[in-house]
XYZ file of C-alpha atoms in Angstrom:
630
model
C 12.170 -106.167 5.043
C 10.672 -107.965 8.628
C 12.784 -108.251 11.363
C 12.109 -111.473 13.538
C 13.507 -112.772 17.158
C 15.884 -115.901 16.716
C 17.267 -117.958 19.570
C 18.590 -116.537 22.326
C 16.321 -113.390 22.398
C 18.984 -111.997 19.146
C 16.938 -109.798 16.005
C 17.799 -111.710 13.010
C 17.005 -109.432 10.018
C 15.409 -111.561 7.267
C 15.279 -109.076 3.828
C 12.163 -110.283 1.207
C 12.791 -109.406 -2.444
C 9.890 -107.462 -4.030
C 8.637 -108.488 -6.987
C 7.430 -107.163 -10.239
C 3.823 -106.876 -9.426
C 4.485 -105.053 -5.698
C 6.301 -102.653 -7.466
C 3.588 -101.509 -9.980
C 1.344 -101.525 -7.006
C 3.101 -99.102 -5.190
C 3.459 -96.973 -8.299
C -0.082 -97.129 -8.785
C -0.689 -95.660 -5.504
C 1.493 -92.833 -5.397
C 0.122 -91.664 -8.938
C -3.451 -91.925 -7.031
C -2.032 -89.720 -4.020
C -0.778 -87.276 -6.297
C -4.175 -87.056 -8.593
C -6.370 -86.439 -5.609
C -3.869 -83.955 -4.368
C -3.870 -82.079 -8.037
C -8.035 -82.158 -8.369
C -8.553 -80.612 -4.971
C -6.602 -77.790 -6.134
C -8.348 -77.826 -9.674
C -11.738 -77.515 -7.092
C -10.599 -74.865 -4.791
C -9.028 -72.620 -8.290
C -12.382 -73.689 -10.079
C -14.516 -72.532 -7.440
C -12.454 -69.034 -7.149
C -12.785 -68.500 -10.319
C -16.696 -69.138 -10.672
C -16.507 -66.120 -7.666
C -14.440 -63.894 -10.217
C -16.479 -64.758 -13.210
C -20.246 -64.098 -11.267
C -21.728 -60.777 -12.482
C -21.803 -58.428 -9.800
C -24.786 -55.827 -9.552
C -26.195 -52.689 -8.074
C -29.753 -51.337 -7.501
C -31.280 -48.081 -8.764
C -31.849 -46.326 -5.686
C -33.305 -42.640 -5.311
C -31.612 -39.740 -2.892
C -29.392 -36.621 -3.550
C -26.330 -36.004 -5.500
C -24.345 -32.744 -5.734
C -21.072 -31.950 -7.794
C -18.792 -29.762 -5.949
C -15.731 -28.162 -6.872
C -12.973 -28.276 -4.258
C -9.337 -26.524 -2.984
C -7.642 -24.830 -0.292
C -6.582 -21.611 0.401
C -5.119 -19.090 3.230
C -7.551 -16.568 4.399
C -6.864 -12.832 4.556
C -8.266 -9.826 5.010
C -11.227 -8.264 3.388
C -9.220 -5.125 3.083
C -5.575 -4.466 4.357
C -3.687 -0.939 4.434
C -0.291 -0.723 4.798
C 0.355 3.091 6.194
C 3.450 4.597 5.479
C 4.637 8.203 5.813
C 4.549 11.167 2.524
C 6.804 13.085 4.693
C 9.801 13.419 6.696
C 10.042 14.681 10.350
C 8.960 13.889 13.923
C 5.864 12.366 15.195
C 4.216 13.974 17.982
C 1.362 11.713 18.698
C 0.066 8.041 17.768
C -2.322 6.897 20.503
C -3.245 3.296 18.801
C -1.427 0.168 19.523
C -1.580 -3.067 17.576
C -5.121 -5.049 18.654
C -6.940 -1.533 19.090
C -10.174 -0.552 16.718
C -9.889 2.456 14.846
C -12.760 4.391 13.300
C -12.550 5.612 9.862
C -10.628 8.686 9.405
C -9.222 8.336 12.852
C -5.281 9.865 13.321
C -3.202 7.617 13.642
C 0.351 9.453 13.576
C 0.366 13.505 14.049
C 3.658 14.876 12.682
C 5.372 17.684 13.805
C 4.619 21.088 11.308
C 6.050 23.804 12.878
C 8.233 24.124 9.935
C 5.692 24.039 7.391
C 3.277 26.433 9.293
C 5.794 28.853 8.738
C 6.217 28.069 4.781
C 2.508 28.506 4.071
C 2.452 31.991 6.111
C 5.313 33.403 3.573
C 3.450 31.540 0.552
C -0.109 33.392 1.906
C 1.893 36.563 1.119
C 2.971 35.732 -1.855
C -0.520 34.338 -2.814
C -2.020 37.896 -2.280
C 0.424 39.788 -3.939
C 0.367 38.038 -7.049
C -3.739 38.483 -6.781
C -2.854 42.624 -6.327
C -0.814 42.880 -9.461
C -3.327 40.940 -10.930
C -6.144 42.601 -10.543
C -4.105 46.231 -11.237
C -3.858 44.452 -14.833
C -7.533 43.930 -15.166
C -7.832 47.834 -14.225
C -5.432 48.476 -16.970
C -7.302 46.465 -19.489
C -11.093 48.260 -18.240
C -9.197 51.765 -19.154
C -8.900 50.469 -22.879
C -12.633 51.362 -23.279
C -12.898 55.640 -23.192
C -16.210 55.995 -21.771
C -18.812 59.129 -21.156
C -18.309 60.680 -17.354
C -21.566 62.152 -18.280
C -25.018 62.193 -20.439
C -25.262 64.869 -23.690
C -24.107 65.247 -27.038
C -20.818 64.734 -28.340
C -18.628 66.881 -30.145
C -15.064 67.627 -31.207
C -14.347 63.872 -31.772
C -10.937 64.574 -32.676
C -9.546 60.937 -33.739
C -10.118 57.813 -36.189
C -9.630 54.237 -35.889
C -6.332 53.096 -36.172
C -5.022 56.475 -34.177
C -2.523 55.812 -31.751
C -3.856 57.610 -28.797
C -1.557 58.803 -25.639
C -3.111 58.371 -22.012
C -4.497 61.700 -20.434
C -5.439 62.915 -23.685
C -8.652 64.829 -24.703
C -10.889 62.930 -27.793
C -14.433 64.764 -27.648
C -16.295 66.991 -25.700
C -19.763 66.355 -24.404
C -22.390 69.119 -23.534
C -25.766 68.060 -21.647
C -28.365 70.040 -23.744
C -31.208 69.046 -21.327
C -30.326 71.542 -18.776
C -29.078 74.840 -19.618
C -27.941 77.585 -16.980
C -27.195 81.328 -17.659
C -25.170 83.619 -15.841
C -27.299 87.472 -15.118
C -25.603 89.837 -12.604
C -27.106 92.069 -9.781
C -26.305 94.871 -7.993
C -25.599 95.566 -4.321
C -29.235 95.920 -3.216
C -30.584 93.184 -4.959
C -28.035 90.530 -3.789
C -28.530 90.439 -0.417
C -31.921 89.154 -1.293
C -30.766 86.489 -3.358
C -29.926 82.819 -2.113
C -29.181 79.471 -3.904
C -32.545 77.207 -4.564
C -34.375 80.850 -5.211
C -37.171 80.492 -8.390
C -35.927 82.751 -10.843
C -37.638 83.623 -14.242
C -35.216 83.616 -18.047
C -36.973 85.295 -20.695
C -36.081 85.583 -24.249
C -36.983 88.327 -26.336
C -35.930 86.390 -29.316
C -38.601 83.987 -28.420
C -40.830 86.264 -26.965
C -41.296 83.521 -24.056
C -39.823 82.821 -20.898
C -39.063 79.984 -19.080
C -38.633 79.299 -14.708
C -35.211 78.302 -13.471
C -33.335 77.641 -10.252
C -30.396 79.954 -8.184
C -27.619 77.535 -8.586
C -24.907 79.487 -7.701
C -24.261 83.123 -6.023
C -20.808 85.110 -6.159
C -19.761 86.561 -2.906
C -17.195 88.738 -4.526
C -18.503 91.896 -6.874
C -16.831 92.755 -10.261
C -16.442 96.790 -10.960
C -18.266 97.932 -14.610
C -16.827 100.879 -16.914
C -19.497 103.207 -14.873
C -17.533 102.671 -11.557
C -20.583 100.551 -10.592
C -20.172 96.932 -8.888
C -22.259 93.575 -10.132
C -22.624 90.093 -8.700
C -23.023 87.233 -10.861
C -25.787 84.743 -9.891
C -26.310 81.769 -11.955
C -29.429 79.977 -12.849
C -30.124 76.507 -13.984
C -33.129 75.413 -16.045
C -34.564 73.060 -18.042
C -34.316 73.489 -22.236
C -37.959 73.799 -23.063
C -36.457 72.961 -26.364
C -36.498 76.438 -28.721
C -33.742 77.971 -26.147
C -30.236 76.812 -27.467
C -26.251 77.814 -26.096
C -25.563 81.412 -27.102
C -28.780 82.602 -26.947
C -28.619 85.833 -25.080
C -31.784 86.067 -22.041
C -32.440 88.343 -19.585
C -34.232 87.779 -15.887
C -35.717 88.101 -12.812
C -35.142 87.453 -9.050
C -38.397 87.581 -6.831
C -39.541 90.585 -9.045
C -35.849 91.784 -8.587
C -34.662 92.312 -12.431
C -30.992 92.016 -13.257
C -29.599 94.923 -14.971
C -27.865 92.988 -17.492
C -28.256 89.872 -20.148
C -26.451 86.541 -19.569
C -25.653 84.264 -22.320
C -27.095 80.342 -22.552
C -24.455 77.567 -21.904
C -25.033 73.830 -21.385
C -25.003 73.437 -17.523
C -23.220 69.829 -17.914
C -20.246 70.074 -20.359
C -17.162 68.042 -20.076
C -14.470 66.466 -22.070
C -13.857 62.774 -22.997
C -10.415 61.575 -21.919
C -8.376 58.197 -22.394
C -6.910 56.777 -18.862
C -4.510 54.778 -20.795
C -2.081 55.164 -24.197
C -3.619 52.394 -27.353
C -4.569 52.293 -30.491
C -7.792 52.748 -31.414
C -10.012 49.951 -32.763
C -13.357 50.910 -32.926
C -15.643 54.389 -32.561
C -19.057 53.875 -31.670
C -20.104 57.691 -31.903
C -19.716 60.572 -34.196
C -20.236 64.248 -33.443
C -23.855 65.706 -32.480
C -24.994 61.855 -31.107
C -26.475 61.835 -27.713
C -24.677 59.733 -25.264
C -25.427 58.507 -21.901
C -23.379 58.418 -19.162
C -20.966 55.535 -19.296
C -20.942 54.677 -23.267
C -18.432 53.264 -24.135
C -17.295 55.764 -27.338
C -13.783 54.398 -28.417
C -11.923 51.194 -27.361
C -8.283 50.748 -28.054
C -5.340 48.097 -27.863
C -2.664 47.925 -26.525
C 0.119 44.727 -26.461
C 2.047 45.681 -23.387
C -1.464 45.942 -21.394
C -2.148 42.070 -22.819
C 1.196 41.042 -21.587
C 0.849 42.471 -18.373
C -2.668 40.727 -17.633
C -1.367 37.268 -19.074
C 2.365 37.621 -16.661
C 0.284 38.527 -13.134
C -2.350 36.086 -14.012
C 0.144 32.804 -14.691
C 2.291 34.617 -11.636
C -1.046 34.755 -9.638
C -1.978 30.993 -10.657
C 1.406 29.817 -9.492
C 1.105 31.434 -5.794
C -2.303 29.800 -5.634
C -1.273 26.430 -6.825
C 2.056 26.355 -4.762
C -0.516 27.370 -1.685
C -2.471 24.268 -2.574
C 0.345 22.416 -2.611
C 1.301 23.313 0.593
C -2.080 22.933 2.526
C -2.358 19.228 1.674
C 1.074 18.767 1.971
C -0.041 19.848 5.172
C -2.703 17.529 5.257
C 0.384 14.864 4.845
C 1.116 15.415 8.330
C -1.553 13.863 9.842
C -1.971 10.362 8.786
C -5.568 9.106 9.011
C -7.067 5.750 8.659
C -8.722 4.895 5.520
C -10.937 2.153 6.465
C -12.116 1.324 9.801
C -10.381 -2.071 11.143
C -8.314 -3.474 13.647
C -4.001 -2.497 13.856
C -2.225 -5.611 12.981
C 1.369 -4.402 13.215
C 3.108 -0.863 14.504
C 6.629 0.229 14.139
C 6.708 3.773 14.721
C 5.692 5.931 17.602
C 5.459 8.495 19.027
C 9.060 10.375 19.051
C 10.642 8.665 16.109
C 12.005 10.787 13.603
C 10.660 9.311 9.692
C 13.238 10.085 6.989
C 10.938 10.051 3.762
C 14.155 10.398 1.421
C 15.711 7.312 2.662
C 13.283 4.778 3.439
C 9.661 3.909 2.569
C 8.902 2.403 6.152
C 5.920 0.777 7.009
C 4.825 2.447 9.770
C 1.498 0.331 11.026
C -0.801 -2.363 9.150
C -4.544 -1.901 9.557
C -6.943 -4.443 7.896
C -10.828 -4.695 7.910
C -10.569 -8.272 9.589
C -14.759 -7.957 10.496
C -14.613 -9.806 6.961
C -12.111 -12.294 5.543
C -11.436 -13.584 1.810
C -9.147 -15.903 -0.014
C -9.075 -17.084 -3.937
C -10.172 -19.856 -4.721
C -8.707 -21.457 -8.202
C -11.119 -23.195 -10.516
C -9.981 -25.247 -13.406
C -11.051 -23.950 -16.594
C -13.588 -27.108 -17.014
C -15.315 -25.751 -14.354
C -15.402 -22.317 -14.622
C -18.568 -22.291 -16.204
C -20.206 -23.636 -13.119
C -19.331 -21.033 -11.123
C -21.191 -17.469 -10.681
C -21.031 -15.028 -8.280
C -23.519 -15.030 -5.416
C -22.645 -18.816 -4.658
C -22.065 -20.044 -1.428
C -18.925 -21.940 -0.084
C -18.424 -24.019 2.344
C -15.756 -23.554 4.568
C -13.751 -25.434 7.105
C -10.116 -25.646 8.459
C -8.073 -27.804 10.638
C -7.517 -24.833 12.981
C -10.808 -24.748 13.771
C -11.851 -28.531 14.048
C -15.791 -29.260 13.966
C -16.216 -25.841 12.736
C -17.685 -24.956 9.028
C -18.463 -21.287 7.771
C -20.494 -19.682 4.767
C -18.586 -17.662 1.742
C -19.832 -15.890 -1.128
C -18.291 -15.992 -4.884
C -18.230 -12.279 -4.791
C -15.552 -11.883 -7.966
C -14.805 -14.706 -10.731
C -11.553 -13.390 -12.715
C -12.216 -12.813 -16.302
C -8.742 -13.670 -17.284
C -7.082 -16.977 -16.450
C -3.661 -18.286 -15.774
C -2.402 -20.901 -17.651
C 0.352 -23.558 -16.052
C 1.778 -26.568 -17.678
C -0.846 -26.699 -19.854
C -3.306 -26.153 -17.654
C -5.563 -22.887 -16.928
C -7.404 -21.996 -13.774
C -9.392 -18.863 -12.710
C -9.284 -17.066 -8.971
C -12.800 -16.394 -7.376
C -12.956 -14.535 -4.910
C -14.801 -15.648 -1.803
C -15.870 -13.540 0.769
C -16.439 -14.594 4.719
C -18.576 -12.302 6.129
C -18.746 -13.896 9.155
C -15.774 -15.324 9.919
C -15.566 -16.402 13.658
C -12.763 -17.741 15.136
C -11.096 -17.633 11.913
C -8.020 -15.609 11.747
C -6.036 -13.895 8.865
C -3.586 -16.159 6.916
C -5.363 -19.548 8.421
C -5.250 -22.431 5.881
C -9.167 -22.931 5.174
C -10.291 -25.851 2.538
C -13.469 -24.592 0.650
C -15.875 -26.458 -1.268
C -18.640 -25.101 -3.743
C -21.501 -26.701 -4.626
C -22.128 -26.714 -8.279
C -24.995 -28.721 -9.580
C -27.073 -30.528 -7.098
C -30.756 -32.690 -7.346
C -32.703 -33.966 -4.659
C -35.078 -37.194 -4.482
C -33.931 -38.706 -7.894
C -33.460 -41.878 -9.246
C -29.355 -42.531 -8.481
C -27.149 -45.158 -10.367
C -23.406 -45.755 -9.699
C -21.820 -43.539 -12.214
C -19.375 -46.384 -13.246
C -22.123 -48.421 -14.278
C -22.869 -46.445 -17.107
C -21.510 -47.324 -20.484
C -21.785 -44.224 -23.282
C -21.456 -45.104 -27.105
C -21.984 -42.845 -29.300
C -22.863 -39.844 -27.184
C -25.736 -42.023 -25.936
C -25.688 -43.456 -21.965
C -26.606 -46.799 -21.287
C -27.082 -49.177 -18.470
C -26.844 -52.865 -18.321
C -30.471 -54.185 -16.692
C -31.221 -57.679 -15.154
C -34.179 -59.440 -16.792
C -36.887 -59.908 -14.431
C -36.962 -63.711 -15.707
C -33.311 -64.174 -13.661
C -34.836 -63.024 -10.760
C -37.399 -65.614 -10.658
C -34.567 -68.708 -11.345
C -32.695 -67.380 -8.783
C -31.948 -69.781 -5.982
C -34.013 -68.902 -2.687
C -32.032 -67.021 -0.730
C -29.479 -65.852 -3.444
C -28.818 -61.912 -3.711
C -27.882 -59.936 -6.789
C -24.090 -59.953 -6.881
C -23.496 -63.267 -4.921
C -22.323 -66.931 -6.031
C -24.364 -70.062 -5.381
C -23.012 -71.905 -2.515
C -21.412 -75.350 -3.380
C -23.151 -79.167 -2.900
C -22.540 -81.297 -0.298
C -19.202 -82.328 1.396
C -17.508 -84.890 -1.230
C -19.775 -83.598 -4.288
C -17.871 -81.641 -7.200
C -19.971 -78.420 -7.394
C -22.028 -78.058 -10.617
C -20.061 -77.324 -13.484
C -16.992 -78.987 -11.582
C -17.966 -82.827 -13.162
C -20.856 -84.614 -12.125
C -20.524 -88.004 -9.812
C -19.932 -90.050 -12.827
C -16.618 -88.678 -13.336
C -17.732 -86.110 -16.325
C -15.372 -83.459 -17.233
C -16.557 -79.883 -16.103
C -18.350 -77.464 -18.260
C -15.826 -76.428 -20.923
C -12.924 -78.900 -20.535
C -12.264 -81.463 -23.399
C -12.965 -84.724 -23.190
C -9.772 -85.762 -23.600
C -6.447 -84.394 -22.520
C -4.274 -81.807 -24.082
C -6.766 -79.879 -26.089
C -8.944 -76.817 -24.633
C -12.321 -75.582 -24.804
C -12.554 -72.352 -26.587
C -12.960 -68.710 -24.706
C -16.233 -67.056 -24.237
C -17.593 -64.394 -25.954
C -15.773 -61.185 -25.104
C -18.604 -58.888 -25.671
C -20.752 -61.369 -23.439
C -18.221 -60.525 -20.524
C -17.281 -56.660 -21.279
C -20.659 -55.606 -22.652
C -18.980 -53.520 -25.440
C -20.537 -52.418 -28.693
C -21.507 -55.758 -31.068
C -23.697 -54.231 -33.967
C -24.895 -50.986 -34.520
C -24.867 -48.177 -31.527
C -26.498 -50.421 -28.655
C -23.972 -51.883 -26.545
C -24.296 -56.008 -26.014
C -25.483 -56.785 -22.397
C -24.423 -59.854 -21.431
C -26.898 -62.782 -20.711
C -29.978 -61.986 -18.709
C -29.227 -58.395 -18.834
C -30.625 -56.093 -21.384
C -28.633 -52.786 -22.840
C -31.115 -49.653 -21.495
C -30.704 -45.839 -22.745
C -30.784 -43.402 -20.136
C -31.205 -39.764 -19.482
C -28.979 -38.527 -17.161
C -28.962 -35.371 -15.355
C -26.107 -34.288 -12.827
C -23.492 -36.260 -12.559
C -20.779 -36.710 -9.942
C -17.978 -38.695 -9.325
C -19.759 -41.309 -7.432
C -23.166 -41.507 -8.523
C -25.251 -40.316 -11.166
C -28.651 -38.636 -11.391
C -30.875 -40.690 -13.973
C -33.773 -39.063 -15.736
C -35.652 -41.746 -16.983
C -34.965 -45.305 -18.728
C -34.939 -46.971 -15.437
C -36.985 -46.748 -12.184
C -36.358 -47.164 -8.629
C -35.073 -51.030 -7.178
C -34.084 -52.063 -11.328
C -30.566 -54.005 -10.462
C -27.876 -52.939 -12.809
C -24.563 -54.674 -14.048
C -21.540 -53.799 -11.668
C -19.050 -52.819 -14.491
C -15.853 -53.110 -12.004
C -17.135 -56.736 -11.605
C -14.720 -58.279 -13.908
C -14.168 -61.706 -15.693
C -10.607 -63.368 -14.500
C -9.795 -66.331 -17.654
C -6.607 -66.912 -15.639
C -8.872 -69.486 -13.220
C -10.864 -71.340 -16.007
C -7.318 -71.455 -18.192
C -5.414 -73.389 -15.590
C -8.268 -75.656 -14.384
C -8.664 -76.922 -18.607
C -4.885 -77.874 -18.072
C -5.541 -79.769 -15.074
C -8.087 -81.474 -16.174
C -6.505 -83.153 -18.723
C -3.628 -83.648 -16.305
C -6.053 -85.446 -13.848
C -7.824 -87.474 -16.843
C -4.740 -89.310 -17.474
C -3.617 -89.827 -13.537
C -7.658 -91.319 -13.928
C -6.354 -94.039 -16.503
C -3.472 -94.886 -14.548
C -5.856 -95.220 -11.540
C -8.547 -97.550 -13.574
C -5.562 -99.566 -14.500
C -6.327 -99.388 -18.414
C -6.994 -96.076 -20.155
C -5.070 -92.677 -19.928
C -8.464 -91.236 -20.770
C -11.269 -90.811 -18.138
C -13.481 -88.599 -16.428
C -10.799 -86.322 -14.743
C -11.980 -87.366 -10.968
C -10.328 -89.190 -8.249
C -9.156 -92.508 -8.611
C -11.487 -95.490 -8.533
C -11.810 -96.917 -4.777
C -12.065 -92.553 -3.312
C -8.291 -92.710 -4.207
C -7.189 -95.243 -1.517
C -4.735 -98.446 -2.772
C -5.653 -100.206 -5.426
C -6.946 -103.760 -4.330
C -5.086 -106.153 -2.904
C -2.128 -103.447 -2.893
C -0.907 -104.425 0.876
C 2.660 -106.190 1.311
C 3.052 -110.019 1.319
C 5.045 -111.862 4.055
């Protein structure tokens, strides 16, 4: 349609038919438009994709690695005493408040004990009475054995074993034949010249000997004889020369002074065995005529109610003493000492308050060794292994910001606890320096586990395993050298001049791209899979895909980041990336377009649907001659 001035300065509208030929110009043109529109996209997808599908790589580099077990905990105490009270009644004293330092064995509440004073003075009484009848048992039980009071032979043993014997009762005499002594007397003169200690001589006439003896004894008192005369008796001791026996009738002598009379021979030491105590007799360990010293033991008896008295005072004796014992650390109860040395965290009782024991079990004051603190640390039962005591942790918290402190694994617990299917162990970490730190603090710990230093490092995702054997994927040195200059391991070539497909995009003749058909609606097959994942093709050695070649490794500690390697590779060898990934997404939808494009290339060409896939003939402008006619 043209629009054209008519007379009188009017627009007269003149309207021009188009015909058959305009129109498939036109059509030909927006077809064009569209192509060029469609293969820039193809480009720009193409070119993404030849990013996605580049293999990415890293280098084997050498530093440190260490594995290290993590978790968080609250802090407390290295030790922590909750005191309470074993008795009842009022407190007198408690002289520490809560931040104060108290020594070991320091008193920290002093109860009143008036009362019990008083209990342990009657129970002292009853203590030592119970030892009195005890011991007057024991007496009772010595008295079963009917000793000698003196040295000499026995005789008139009057009982047998078995005999029940009555206390106080005579069983045997016993005469000391040793010494004998002999009675003489002397008249009125002669006595007053006599005195105890004076030598006198015995003579026998039996024996025709004689033998020196001792004044033992002098009577003051005379006894009248059938001639109206008086005597004195004067006894004299002396030693058995051994022929001289009781009853043998002696005369003697007095400092020349010789008695008027005859004496007859008696043992000087006789006396009579008696028991102290009723029993029966159980054993006899003399007979008649046996010498005995002083102190044998010649009979022992029994006797039941003896036994029972002995085994009454001693259990009554061992009560006293044990209720006494009872009583002096109840005492002890009284005055509350620390048991550790530490710091007093919390008091509720003081001085004046009355503690009911029956009623309540009150905590009267918290003290806790807070020079150390310690927390639990839980390890999973993978890692439990790993961890010994003597390690060190490494400590900080959010408290404490820019802060870190040193633990010890003093205590890893033998027995685990198991939760949803999963089982951890506490260890016990000790801080023995702990700062600023404070009890109950949140802390987050971490412990090293397995650690090397200056090693040969690769990405620990880079490594493929297959049959319990580790691999890497290694560039060929050849690659390196057909590398573009100033291309990097990892990156994409950059793309040709402005207004130049980039290789592998179609070349300038209008050739379809590496991969796309030749013709529309078909498309070229996928690459090899293993080529792209590196995954196991043959045998146990995974496929590498090209230029890279499958390399078994040693490796040594492993964490979740990198990897120590032993040996298979060395230091600056570049490795596949294995996160570098192959997208088919990109080189699916550019096939489609090309053969989308290939036909809008007929239609542009004017003859075949076929074509090279590019723009349009003429760089996508109108077709020749394409303009409107007048």
């Amino acid at each position: 349609m043209t629009v054209a001035k008519g007379a009188f300065g009017k627009k007269v509208i003149q309207i021009i038919k188009p015909t058959k030929k305009k129109v498939a110009v036109l059509v030909v043109i927006a077809l064009a438009a569209g192509v060029f529109v469609v293969y820039k996209k193809v480009q720009e997808n193409k070119q993404a994709a030849m990013s996605d599908d580049a293999v990415q790589t890293d280098l084997v580099t050498r530093g440190d690695v260490e594995v290290t077990i993590t978790g968080s905990a609250a802090v407390e105490p290295n030790e922590r005493y909750e005191i309470i009270s074993m008795v009842s009644g009022d407190i007198i004293s408690s002289p520490y408040e809560v931040g104060d330092y108290v020594e070991k064995d320091a008193v920290l509440y002093q109860f009143d004990t008036s009362d019990t004073d008083l209990n342990m003075q009657k129970q002292e009484i009853a203590l030592q009475q119970s030892e009195m009848s005890y011991q007057d048992a024991l007496e009772e039980l010595d008295k079963l054995q009917v000793t000698a009071k003196s040295s000499g032979v026995l005789s008139d043993l009057n009982c047998k074993v078995g005999d029940e014997i009555n206390a106080n009762e005579t069983i045997a005499n016993i005469a000391n034949s040793k010494m004998l002594e002999v009675t003489l007397p002397f008249n009125q003169s002669q006595i007053d010249n006599i005195y105890v200690g004076q030598t006198a001589t015995i003579s026998s006439s039996v024996h025709m000997s004689s033998v020196t003896g001792t004044v033992t004894e002098k009577e003051a008192n005379p006894k009248a004889q059938a001639d109206g005369s008086s005597l004195y008796d004067v006894t004299i001791s002396f030693e058995n020369p051994g022929a001289f026996t009781a009853g043998l009738v002696v005369g003697g002598e007095i400092n020349g002074m010789i008695s008027p009379g005859s004496g007859t021979v008696q043992y000087s030491d006789e006396g009579i065995v008696t028991a102290e105590t009723s029993g029966t007799v159980e054993s006899l360990r003399y007979k008649n005529g046996d010498y005995v010293e002083e102190g044998a033991v010649i009979a022992t008896l029994s006797s039941s109610t003896i036994d029972n008295q002995i085994e009454n005072s001693r259990l009554s004796y061992e009560n006293s003493e044990l209720t006494m014992q009872q009583s002096r650390e109840s005492l002890e109860d009284y005055s509350i000492k620390s048991p550790i040395s530490g710091t007093v965290l919390t008091k509720t009782a003081k001085a004046g308050d009355t503690i009911d024991k029956t009623n309540s079990t009150e905590i009267l004051m918290v003290v806790a060794d807070i020079s150390k603190l310690k927390f639990d640390l839980e390890i999973d039962e993978l890692d439990v292994s790993k961890v010994s005591v003597g390690q060190q942790v490494s400590i900080t918290s959010d408290a404490l910001e820019g802060e870190e402190f040193i633990g010890e694994i003093t205590n890893v617990s033998v027995e685990g606890t198991a939760t949803n299917g999963v089982t951890t162990y506490n260890a016990e970490v000790i801080i023995n320096e702990p700062g600023n730190l404070r009890p109950s603090m949140n802390v987050d710990a971490s412990v090293i586990v397995e650690s090397a230093t200056d090693t040969l490092l690769v990405p620990t995702g880079d490594i493929r395993t297959v049959m319990g054997k580790n691999y890497v994927f290694v560039k060929d040195a050849s690659e390196d050298d057909q590398m573009p200059q100033g291309q990097r391991p990892g990156q994409m070539q950059e793309g040709g001049d402005a207004g130049e497909a980039p290789e592998g995009m179609g070349d300038a003749a209008g050739g379809p791209p590496a991969g796309m058909p030749e013709s529309g609606g078909e498309t070229a097959p996928a690459a090899d899979e293993n080529a792209q994942t590196g995954t196991q093709r043959g045998g146990n050695t995974p496929t590498a895909p090209e230029g890279f070649t499958a390399v078994e490794v040693q490796i040594g500690v492993s964490g979740d980041d990198y990897t120590e390697v032993l040996s298979g590779v060395k230091e600056g060898d570049i490795i596949q990336r294995i996160s570098a990934t192959t997208s088919d997404s990109s080189s699916m939808m550019m096939g489609g377009m090309g053969g989308m494009s290939g036909g809008m290339g007929g239609m542009g060409g004017g003859a075949s649907m076929g074509g090279s896939g590019g723009p349009p003939s003429g760089g996508g402008g109108a077709p020749s001659g394409g303009g409107p006619r007048g």
